[in-house]
mmCIF file of C-alpha atoms in Angstrom:
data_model
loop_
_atom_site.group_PDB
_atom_site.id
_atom_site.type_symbol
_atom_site.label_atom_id
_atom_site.label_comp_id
_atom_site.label_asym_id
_atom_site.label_seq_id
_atom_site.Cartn_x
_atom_site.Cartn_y
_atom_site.Cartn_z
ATOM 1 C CA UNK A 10 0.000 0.000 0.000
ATOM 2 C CA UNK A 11 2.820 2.083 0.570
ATOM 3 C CA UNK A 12 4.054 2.111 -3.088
ATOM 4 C CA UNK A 13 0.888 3.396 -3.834
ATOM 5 C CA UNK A 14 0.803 6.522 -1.565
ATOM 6 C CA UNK A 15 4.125 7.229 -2.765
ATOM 7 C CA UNK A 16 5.574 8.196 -5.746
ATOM 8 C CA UNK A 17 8.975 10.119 -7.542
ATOM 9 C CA UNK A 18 8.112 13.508 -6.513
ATOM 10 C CA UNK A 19 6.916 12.712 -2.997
ATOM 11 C CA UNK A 20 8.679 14.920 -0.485
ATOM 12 C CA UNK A 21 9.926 13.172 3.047
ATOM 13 C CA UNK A 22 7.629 14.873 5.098
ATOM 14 C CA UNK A 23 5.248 13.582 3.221
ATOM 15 C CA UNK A 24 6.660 9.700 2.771
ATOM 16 C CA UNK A 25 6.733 10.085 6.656
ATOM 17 C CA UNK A 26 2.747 10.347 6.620
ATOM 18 C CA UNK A 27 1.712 8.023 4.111
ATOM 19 C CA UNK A 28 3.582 5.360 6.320
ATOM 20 C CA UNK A 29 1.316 6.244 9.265
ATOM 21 C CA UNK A 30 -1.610 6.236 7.055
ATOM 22 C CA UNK A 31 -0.883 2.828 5.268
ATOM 23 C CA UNK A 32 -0.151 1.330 8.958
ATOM 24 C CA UNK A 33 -3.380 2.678 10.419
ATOM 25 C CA UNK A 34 -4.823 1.275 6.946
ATOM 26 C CA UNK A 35 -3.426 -2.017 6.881
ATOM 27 C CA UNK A 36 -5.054 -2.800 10.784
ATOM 28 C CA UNK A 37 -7.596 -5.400 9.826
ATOM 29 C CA UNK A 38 -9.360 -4.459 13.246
ATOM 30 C CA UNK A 39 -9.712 -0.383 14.128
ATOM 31 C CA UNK A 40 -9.979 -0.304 17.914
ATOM 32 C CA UNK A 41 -9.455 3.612 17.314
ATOM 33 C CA UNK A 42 -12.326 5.503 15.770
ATOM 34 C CA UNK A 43 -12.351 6.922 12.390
ATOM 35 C CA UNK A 44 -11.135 10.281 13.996
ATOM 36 C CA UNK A 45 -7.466 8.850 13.485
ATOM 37 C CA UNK A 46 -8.105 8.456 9.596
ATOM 38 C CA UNK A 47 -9.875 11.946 9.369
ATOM 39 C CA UNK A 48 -7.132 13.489 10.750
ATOM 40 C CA UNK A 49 -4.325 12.003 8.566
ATOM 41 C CA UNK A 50 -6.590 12.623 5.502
ATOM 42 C CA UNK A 51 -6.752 15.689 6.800
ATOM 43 C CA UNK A 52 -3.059 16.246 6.971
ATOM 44 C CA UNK A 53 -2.149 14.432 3.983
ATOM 45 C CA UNK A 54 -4.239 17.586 1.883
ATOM 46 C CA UNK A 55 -2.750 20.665 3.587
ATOM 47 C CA UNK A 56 0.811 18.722 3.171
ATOM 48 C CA UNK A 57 0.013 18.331 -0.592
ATOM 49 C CA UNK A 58 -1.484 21.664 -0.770
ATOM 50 C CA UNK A 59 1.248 23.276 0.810
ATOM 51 C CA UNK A 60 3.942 21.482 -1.811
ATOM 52 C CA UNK A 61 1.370 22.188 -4.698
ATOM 53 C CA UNK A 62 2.507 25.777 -3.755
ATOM 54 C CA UNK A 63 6.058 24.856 -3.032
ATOM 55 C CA UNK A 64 7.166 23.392 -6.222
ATOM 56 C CA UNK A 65 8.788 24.451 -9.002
ATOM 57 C CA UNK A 66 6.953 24.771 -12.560
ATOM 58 C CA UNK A 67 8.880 22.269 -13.909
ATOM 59 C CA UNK A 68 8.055 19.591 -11.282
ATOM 60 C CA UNK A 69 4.520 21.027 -10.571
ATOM 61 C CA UNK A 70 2.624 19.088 -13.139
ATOM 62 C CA UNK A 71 4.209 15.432 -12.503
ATOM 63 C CA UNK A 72 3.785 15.564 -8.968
ATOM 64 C CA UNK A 73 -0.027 16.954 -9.162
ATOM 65 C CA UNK A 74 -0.708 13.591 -11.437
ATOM 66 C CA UNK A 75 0.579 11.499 -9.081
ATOM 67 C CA UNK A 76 -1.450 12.704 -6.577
ATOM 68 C CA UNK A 77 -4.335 12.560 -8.221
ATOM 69 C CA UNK A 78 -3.601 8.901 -9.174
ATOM 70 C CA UNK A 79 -3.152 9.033 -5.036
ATOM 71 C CA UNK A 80 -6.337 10.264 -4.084
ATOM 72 C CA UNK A 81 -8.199 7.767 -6.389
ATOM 73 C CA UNK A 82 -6.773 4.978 -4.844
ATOM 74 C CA UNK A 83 -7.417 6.447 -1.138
ATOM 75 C CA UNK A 84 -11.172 7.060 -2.287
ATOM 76 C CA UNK A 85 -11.287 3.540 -3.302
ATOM 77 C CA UNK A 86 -10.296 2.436 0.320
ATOM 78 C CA UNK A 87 -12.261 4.488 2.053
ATOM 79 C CA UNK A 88 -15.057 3.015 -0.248
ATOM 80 C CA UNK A 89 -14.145 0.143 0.839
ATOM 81 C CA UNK A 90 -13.738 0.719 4.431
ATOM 82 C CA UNK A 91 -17.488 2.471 3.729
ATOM 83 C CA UNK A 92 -19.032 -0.783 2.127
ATOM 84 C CA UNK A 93 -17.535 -2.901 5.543
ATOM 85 C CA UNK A 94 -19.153 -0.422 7.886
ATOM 86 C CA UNK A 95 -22.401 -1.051 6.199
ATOM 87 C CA UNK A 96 -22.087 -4.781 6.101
ATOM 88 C CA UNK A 97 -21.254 -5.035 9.646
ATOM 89 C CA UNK A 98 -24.147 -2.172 10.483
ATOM 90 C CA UNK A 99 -27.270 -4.400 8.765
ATOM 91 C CA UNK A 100 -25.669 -7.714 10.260
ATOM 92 C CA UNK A 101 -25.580 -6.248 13.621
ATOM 93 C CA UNK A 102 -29.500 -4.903 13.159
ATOM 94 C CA UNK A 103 -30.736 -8.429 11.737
ATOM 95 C CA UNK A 104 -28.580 -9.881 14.946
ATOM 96 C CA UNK A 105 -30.788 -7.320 17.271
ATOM 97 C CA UNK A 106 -34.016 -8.027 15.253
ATOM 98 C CA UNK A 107 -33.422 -12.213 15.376
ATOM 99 C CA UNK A 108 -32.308 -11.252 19.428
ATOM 100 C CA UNK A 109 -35.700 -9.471 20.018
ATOM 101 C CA UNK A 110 -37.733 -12.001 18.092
ATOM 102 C CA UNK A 111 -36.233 -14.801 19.907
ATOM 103 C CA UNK A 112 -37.776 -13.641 23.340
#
């Protein structure tokens, strides 16, 4: 996962928080709230805003592709991450439904 938050043009502050964010990620079991991933999401954009701004001209274009390519993929886990929530939601309310039936 981490080759895929990182790329060429990614600056070390930034490799530095795309290994917290693949490790918080890559937890099959959150036992922290989705606060954590808000916040480095969070992060991640003023970080990539601020070297949007940073950058040469020359470099500028390159690295904004590669971010883009970046936040597809981290929409596509979050999706994911999304889908599970829901899964686990409508199992749990069948589970209280089949509990209150029972009695």
């Amino acid at each position: 996962m981490l080759d895929t938050l990182n790329h060429a043009f990614t600056p070390l502050f930034l490799r530095k928080l795309n290994a917290d964010l693949a490790t918080y990620l890559a937890v099959e079991e959150r036992n922290e709230s989705e606060d954590k991933l808000v916040r480095l999401m969070a992060l991640r954009h003023r970080l990539v805003v601020r070297e949007l701004k940073r950058l040469p001209a020359s470099t500028l274009p390159s690295f904004a592709e590669n971010e883009l390519n970046v936040n597809k993929y981290l929409e596509e886990v979050v999706r994911d991450f999304q889908s599970q929530v829901k899964k686990e939601i409508v199992g749990f309310s069948r589970a209280q439904k089949a509990a209150k039936s029972y009695k």
